[in-house]
C-alpha positions as YAML, in Angstrom:
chain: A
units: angstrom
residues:
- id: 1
  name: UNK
  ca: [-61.41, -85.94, -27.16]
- id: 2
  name: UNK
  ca: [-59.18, -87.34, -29.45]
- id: 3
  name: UNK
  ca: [-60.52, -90.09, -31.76]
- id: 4
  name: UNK
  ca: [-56.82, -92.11, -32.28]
- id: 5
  name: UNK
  ca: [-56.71, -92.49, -28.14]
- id: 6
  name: UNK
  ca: [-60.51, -93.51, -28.25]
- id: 7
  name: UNK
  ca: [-59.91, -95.70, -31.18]
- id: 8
  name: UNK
  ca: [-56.83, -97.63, -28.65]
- id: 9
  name: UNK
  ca: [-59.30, -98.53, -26.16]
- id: 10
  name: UNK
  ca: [-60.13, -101.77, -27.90]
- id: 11
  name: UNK
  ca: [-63.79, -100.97, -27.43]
- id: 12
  name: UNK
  ca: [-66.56, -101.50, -30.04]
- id: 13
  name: UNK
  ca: [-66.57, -98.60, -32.41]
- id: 14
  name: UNK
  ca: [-70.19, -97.44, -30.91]
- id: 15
  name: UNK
  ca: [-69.11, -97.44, -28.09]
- id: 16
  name: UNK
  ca: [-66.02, -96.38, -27.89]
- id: 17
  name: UNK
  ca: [-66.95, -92.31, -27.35]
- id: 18
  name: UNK
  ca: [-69.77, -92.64, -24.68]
- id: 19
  name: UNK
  ca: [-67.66, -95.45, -22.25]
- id: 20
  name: UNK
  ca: [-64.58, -93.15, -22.21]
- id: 21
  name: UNK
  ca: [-66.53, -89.95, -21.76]
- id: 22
  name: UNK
  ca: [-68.39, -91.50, -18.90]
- id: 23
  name: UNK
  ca: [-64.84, -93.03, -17.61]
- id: 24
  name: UNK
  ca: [-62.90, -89.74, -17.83]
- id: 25
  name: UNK
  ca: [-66.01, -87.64, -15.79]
- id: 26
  name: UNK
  ca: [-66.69, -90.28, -13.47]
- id: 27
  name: UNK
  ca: [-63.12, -90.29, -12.52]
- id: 28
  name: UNK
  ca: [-63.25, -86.27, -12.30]
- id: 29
  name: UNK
  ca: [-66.14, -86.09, -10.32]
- id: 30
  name: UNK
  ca: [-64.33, -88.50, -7.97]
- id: 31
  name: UNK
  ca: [-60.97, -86.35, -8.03]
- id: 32
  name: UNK
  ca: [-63.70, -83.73, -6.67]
- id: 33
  name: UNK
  ca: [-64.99, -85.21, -4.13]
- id: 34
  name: UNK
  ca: [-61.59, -86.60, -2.93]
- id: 35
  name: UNK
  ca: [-60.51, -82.82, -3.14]
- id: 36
  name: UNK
  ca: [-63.54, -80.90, -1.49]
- id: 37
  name: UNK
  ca: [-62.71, -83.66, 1.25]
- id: 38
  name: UNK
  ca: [-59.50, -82.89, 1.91]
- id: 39
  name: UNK
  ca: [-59.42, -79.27, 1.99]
- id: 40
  name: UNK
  ca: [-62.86, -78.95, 3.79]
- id: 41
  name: UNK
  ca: [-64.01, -76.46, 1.31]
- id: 42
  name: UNK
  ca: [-65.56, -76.09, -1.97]
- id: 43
  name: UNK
  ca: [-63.98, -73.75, -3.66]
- id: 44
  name: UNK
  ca: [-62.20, -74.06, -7.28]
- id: 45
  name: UNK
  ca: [-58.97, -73.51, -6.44]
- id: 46
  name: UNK
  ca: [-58.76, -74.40, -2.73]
- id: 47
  name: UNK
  ca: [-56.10, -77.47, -2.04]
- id: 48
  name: UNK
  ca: [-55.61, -77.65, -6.06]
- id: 49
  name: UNK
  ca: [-52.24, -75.35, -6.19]
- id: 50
  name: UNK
  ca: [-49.04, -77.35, -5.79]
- id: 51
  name: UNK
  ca: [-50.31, -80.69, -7.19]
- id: 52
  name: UNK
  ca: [-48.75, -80.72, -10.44]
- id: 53
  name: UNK
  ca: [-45.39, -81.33, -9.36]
- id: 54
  name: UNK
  ca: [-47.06, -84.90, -7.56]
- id: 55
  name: UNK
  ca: [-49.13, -85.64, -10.91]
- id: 56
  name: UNK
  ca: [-45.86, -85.20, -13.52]
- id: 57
  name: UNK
  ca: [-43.82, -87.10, -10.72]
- id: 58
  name: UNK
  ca: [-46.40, -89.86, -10.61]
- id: 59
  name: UNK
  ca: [-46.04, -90.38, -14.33]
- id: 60
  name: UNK
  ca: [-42.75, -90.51, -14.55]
- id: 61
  name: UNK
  ca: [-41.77, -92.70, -11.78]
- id: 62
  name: UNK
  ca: [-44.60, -94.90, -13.17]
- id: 63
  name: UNK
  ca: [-43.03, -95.32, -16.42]
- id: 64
  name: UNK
  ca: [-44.53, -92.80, -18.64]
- id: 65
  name: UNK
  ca: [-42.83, -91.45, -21.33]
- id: 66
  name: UNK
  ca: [-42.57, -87.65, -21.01]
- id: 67
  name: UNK
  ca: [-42.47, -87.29, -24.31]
- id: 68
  name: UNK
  ca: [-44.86, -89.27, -25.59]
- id: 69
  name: UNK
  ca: [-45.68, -93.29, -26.18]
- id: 70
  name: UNK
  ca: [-46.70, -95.87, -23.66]
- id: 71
  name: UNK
  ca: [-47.25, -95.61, -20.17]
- id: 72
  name: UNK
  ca: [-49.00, -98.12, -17.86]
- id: 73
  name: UNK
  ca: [-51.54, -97.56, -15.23]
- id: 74
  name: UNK
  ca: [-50.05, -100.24, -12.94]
- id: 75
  name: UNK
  ca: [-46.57, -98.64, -12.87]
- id: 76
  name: UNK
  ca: [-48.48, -95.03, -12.27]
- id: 77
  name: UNK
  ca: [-50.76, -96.27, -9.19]
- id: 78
  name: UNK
  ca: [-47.26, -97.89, -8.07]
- id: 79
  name: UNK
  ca: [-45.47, -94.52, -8.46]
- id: 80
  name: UNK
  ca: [-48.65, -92.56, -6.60]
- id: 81
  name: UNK
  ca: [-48.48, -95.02, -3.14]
- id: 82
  name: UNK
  ca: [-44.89, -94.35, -3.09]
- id: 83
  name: UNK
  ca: [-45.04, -91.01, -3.49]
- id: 84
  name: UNK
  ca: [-48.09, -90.68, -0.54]
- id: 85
  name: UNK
  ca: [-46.00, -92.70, 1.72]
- id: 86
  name: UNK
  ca: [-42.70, -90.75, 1.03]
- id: 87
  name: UNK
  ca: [-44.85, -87.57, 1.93]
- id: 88
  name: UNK
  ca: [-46.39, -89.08, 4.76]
- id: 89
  name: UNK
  ca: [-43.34, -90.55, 6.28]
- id: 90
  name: UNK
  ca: [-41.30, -86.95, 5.93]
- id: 91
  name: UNK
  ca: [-45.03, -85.47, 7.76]
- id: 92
  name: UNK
  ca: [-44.61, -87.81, 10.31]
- id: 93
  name: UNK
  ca: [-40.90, -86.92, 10.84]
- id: 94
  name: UNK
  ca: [-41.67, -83.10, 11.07]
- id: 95
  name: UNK
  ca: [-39.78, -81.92, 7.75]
- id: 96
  name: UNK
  ca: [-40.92, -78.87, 6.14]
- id: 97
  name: UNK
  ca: [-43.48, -79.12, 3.08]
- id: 98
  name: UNK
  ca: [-40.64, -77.21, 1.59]
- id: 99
  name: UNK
  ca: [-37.88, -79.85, 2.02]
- id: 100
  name: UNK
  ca: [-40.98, -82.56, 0.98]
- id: 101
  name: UNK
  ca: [-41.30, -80.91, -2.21]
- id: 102
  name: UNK
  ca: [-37.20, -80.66, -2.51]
- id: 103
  name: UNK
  ca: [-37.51, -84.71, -2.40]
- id: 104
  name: UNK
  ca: [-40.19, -84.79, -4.75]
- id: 105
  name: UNK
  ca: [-38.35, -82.87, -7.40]
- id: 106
  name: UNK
  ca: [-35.46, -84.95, -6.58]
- id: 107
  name: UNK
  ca: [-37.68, -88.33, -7.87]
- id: 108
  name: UNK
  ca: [-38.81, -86.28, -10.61]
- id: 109
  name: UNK
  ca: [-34.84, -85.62, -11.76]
- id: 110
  name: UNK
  ca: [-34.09, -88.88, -11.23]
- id: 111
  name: UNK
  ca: [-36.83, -90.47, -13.29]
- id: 112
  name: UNK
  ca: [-36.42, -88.31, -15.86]
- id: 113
  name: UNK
  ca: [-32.46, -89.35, -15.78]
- id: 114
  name: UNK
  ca: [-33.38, -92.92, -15.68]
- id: 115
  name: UNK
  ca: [-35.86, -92.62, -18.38]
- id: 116
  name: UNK
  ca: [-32.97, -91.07, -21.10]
- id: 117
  name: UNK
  ca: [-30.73, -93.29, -20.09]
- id: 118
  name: UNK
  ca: [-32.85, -95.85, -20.92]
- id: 119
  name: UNK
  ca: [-33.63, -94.56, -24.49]
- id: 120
  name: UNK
  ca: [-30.25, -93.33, -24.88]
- id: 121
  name: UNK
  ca: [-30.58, -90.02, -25.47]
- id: 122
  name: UNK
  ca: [-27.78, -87.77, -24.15]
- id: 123
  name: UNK
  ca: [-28.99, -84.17, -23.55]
- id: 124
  name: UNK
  ca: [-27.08, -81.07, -22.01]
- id: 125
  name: UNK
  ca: [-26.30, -81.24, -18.51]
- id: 126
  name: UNK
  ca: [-26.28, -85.15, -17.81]
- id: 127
  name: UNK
  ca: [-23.27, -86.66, -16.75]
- id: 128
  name: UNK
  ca: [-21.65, -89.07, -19.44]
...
């Protein structure tokens, strides 16, 4: 763990260690359960493949800086209920997982376009 992010939590230096180790394993045992739940099975990589793309999406339509900085939690849970009811609405419809994950990337692009424009950086490949 690193000590500067533990030293941002604005919790009591004693305390600072212990709270966000309990916070960051409560939260994975949690993940976990969610995941033996949904796959029906306990196995360690059952259900888990495929999930990054919806996890890096997540943070950057939430506002997270892919690079580095600040990045809310609020913007993030935001990002994660819009990306379950995009997948659940193209479910519903009957579209492929593959086209799904097409639309996903899309979001990702987009963020990630929105994000430079933003800090005005111009890289190779974006339109001027």
């Amino acid at each position: 763990m690193r000590r500067t992010s533990t030293r941002r939590t604005g919790l009591p230096g004693p305390l600072r260690r212990p709270v966000v180790t309990a916070v960051t394993e409560t939260a994975s045992c949690l993940r976990g359960i969610l995941l033996t739940a949904r796959t029906g099975s306990g196995q360690p990589v059952s259900g888990s493949e495929g999930l990054e793309l919806k996890a890096i999406t997540a943070a950057a339509l939430g506002g997270c800086a892919l690079k580095g900085g600040k990045g809310g939690i609020g913007g993030t849970l935001l990002a994660v209920v819009l990306l379950g009811a995009l997948e659940n609405g193209l479910t519903v419809q009957g579209i492929n997982t593959f086209w799904q994950n097409v639309a996903q990337g899309a979001l990702l692009v987009i963020a990630v376009v929105i994000q430079q424009r933003r800090n005005k950086e111009r890289r190779i490949g974006l339109p001027t």
